Short mmCIF file of C-alpha atoms in Angstrom, two decimals:
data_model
loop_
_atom_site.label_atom_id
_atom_site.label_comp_id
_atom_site.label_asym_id
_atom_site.label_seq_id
_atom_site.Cartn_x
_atom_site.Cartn_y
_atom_site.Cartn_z
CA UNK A 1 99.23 145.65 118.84
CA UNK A 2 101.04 142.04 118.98
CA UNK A 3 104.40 141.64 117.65
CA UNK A 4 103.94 138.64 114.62
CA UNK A 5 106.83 137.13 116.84
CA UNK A 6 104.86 136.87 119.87
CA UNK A 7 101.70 135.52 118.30
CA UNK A 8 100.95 131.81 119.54
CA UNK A 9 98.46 130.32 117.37
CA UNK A 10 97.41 128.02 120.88
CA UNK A 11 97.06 130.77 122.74
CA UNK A 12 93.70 131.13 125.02
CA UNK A 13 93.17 134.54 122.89
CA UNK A 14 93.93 133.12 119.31
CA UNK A 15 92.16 129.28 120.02
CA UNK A 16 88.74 132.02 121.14
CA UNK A 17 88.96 134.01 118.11
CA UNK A 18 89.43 130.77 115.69
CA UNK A 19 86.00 128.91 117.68
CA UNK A 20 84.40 132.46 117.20
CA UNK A 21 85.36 133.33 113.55
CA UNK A 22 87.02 130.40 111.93
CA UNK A 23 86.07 127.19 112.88
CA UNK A 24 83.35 125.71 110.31
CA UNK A 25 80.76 124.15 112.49
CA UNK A 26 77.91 123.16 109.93
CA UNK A 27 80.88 121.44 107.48
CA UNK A 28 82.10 119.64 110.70
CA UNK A 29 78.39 118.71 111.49
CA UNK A 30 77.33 117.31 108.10
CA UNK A 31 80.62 115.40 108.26
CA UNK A 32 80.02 113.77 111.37
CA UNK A 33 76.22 113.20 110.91
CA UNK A 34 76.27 112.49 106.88
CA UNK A 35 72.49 114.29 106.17
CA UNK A 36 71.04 118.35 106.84
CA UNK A 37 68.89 116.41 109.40
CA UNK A 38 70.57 115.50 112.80
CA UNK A 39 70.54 111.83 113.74
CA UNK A 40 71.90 109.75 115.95
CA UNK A 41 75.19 109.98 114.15
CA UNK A 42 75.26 112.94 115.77
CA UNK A 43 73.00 113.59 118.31
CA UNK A 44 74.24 110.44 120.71
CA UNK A 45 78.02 111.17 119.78
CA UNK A 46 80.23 112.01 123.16
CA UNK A 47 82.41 115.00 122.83
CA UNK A 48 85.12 115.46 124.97
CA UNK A 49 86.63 119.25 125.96
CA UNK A 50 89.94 120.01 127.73
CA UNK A 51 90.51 123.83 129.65
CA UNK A 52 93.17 125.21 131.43
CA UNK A 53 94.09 123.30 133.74
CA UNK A 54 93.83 120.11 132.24
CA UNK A 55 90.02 119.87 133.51
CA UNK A 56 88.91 117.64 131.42
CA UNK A 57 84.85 117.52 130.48
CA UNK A 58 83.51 114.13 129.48
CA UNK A 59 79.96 113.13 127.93
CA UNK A 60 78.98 116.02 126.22
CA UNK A 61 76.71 115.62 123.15
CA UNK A 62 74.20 117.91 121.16
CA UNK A 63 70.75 117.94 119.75
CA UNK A 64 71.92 120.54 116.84
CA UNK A 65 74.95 122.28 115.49
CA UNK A 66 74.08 125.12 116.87
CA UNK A 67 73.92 123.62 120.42
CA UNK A 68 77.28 122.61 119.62
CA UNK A 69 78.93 125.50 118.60
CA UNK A 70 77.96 127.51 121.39
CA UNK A 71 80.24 125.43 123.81
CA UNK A 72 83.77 126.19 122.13
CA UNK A 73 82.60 129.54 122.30
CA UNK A 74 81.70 129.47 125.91
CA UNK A 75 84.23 127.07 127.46
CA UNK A 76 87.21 128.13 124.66
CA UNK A 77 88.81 124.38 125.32
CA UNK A 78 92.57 123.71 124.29
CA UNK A 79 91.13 120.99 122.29
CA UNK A 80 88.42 119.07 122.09
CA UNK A 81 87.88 115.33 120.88
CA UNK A 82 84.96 113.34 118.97
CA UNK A 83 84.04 110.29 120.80
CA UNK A 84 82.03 107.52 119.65
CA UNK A 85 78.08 107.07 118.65
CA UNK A 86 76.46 105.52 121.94
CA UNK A 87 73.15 103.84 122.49
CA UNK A 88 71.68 106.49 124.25
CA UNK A 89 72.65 110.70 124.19
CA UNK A 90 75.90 110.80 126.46
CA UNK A 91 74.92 114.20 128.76
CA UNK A 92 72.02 111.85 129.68
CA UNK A 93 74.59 109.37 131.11
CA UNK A 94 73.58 110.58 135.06
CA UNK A 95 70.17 109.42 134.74
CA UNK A 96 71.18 106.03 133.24
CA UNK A 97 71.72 103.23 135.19
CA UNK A 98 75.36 102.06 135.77
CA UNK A 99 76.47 100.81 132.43
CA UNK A 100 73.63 101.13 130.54
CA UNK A 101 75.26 104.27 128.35
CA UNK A 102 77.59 101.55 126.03
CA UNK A 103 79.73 103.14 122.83
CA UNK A 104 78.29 101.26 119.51
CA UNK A 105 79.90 103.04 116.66
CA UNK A 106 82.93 104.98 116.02
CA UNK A 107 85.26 105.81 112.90
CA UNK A 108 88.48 104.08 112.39
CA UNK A 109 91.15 106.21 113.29
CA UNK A 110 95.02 105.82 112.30
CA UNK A 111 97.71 108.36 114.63
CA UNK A 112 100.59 108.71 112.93
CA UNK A 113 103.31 110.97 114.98
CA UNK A 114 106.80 112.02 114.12
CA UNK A 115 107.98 111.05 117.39
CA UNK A 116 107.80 107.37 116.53
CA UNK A 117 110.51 107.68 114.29
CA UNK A 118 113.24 108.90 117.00
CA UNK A 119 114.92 105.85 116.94
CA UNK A 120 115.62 105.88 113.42
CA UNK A 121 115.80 109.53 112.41
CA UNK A 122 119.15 111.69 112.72
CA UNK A 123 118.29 115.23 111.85
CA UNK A 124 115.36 116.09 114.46
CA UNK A 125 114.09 114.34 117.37
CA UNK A 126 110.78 114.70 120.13
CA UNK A 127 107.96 117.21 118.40
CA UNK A 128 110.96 118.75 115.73
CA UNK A 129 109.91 118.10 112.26
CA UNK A 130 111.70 118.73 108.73
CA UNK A 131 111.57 118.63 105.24
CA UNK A 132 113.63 115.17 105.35
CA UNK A 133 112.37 113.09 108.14
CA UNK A 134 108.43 114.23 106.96
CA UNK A 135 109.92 111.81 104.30
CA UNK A 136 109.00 108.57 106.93
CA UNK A 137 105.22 110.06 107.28
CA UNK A 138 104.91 110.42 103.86
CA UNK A 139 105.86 106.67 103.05
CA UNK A 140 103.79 105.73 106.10
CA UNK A 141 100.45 107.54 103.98
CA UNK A 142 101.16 105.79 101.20
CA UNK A 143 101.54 102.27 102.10
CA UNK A 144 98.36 102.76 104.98
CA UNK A 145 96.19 104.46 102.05
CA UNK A 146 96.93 101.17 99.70
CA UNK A 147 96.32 99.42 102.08
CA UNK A 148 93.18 100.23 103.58
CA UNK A 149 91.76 100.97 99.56
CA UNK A 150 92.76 98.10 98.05
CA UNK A 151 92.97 95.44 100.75
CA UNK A 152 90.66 96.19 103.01
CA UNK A 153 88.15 98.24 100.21
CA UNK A 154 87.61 101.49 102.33
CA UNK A 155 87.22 104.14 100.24
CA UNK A 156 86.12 107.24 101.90
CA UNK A 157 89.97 108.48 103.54
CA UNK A 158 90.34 111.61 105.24
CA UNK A 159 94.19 112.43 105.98
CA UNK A 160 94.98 116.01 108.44
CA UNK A 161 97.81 117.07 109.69
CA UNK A 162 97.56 116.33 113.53
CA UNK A 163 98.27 120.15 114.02
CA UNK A 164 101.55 119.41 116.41
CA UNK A 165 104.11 116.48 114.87
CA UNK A 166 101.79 114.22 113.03
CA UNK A 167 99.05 112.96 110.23
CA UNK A 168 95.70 111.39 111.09
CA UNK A 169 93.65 109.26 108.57
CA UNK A 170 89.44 108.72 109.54
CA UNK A 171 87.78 106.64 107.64
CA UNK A 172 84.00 107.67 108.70
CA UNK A 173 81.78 107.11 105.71
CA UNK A 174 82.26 103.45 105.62
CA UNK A 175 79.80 101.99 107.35
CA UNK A 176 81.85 98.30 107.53
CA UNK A 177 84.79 100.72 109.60
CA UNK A 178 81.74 102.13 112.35
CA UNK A 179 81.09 98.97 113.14
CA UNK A 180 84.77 97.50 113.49
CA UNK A 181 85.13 95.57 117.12
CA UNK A 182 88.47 96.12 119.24
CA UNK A 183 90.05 93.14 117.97
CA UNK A 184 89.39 94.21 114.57
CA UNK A 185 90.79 97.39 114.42
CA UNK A 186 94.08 96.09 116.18
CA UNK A 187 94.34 93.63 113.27
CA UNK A 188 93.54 96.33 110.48
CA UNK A 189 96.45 98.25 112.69
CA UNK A 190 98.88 94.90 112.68
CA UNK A 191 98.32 94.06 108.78
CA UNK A 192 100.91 96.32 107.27
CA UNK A 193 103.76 96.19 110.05
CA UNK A 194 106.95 94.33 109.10
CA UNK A 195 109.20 94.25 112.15
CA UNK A 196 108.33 94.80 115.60
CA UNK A 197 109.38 93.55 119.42
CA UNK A 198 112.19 94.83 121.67
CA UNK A 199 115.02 95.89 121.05
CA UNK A 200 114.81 94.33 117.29
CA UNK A 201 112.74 97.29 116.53
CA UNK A 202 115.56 100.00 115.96
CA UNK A 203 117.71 97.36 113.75
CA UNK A 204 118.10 97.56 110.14
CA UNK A 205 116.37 95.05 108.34
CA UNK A 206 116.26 94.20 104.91
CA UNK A 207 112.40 94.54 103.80
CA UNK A 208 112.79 93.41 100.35
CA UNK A 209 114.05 89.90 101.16
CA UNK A 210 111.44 89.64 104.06
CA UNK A 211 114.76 89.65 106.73
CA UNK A 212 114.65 89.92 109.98
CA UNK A 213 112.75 89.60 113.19
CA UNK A 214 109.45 88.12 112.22
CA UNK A 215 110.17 87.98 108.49
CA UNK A 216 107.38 86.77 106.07
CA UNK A 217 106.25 88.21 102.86
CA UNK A 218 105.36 91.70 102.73
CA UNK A 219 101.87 92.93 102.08
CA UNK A 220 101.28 94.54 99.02
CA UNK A 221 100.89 97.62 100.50
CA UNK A 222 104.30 97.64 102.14
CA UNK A 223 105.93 96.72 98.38
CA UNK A 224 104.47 100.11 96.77
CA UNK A 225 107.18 101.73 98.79
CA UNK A 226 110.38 99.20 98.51
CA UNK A 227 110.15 98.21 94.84
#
């Protein structure tokens, strides 16, 4: 029998019983590929796994959600990660030519993690989280989830807890956000920050005048949280 006190919920045993019992494949499928009917949305998607060891398995992708599922089952991965749509099905990448298997679509993804606030919080530091300094994610959500709905128009938002120190947003049903290039999505990420550079960073600054390094007017987004 294990002792509740012993249990670790990232253990090899507990992460094989969650991909066996728990994990909701067909809800994660019609997510990712929007219709009952696989398509490309899901069928030329890379998947990524990670074992012990820190091997790390690249270019994996699935006809069905049953051919997916079966894979955290077998391999029982410490994680795994959802790539991007490609032009042709990734695990046919080594009968490609070099190159030819290019990324074309993928969902716009925002990372927020506690550990950015260290130089700024005083009651926990590194992956420690609590009840007060959740207090600088939770401002963080609401200025990024004004901004991207009412200056940028998404509308489909997904925030999860990262499952370590964090929050993640995906925006995935918006087909404007697939499509995003690199530049764009650093932009979209730029938009809302107020300060930023060296050692200016960890300074108070006074957002409701604008003060500072950088200072301009605020967004609108950033002004739901300082009025």
């Amino acid at each position: 029998m294990m002792i509740w006190d012993e249990y670790d919920p990232a253990s090899p045993e507990a992460m094989l019983q969650f991909y066996k019992r728990l994990f909701p494949y067909r809800a994660f499928f019609h997510w990712l590929n929007r219709d009952h009917a696989p398509s490309k949305l899901f069928t030329h998607r890379e998947f990524a796994f990670r074992l012990a060891g820190d091997v790390y398995l690249r270019y994996n992708s699935f006809g069905t959600v049953e051919d997916f599922a079966r894979e955290p089952r077998r391999l029982n991965p410490s994680r795994f990660e959802v790539g991007a749509i490609c032009n042709a099905r990734p695990k046919d990448k080594r009968t490609l030519r070099t190159g030819a298997l290019q990324p074309q679509l993928r969902e716009l993804v925002f990372d927020i993690d506690m550990s950015d606030y260290d130089s700024i919080r005083t009651c926990c530091s590194c992956k420690g989280i609590c009840k007060r300094c959740w207090s600088f994610i939770a401002a963080a959500v609401t200025v990024l989830d004004s901004a991207l709905r009412n200056e940028f128009g998404y509308r489909h938002l997904l925030w999860v807890y990262s499952g370590r120190r964090g929050i993640h947003c995906w925006i995935s049903h918006d087909k404007t956000a697939l499509a995003l290039t690199d530049e764009q999505r650093k932009a979209i990420v730029g938009h809302p920050e107020v300060i930023k550079g060296g050692a200016e960073m960890v300074k108070k600054v006074n957002v409701r005048l604008g003060t500072g390094f950088g200072a301009g007017p605020l967004p609108p987004s950033s002004r739901c949280v300082t009025n």
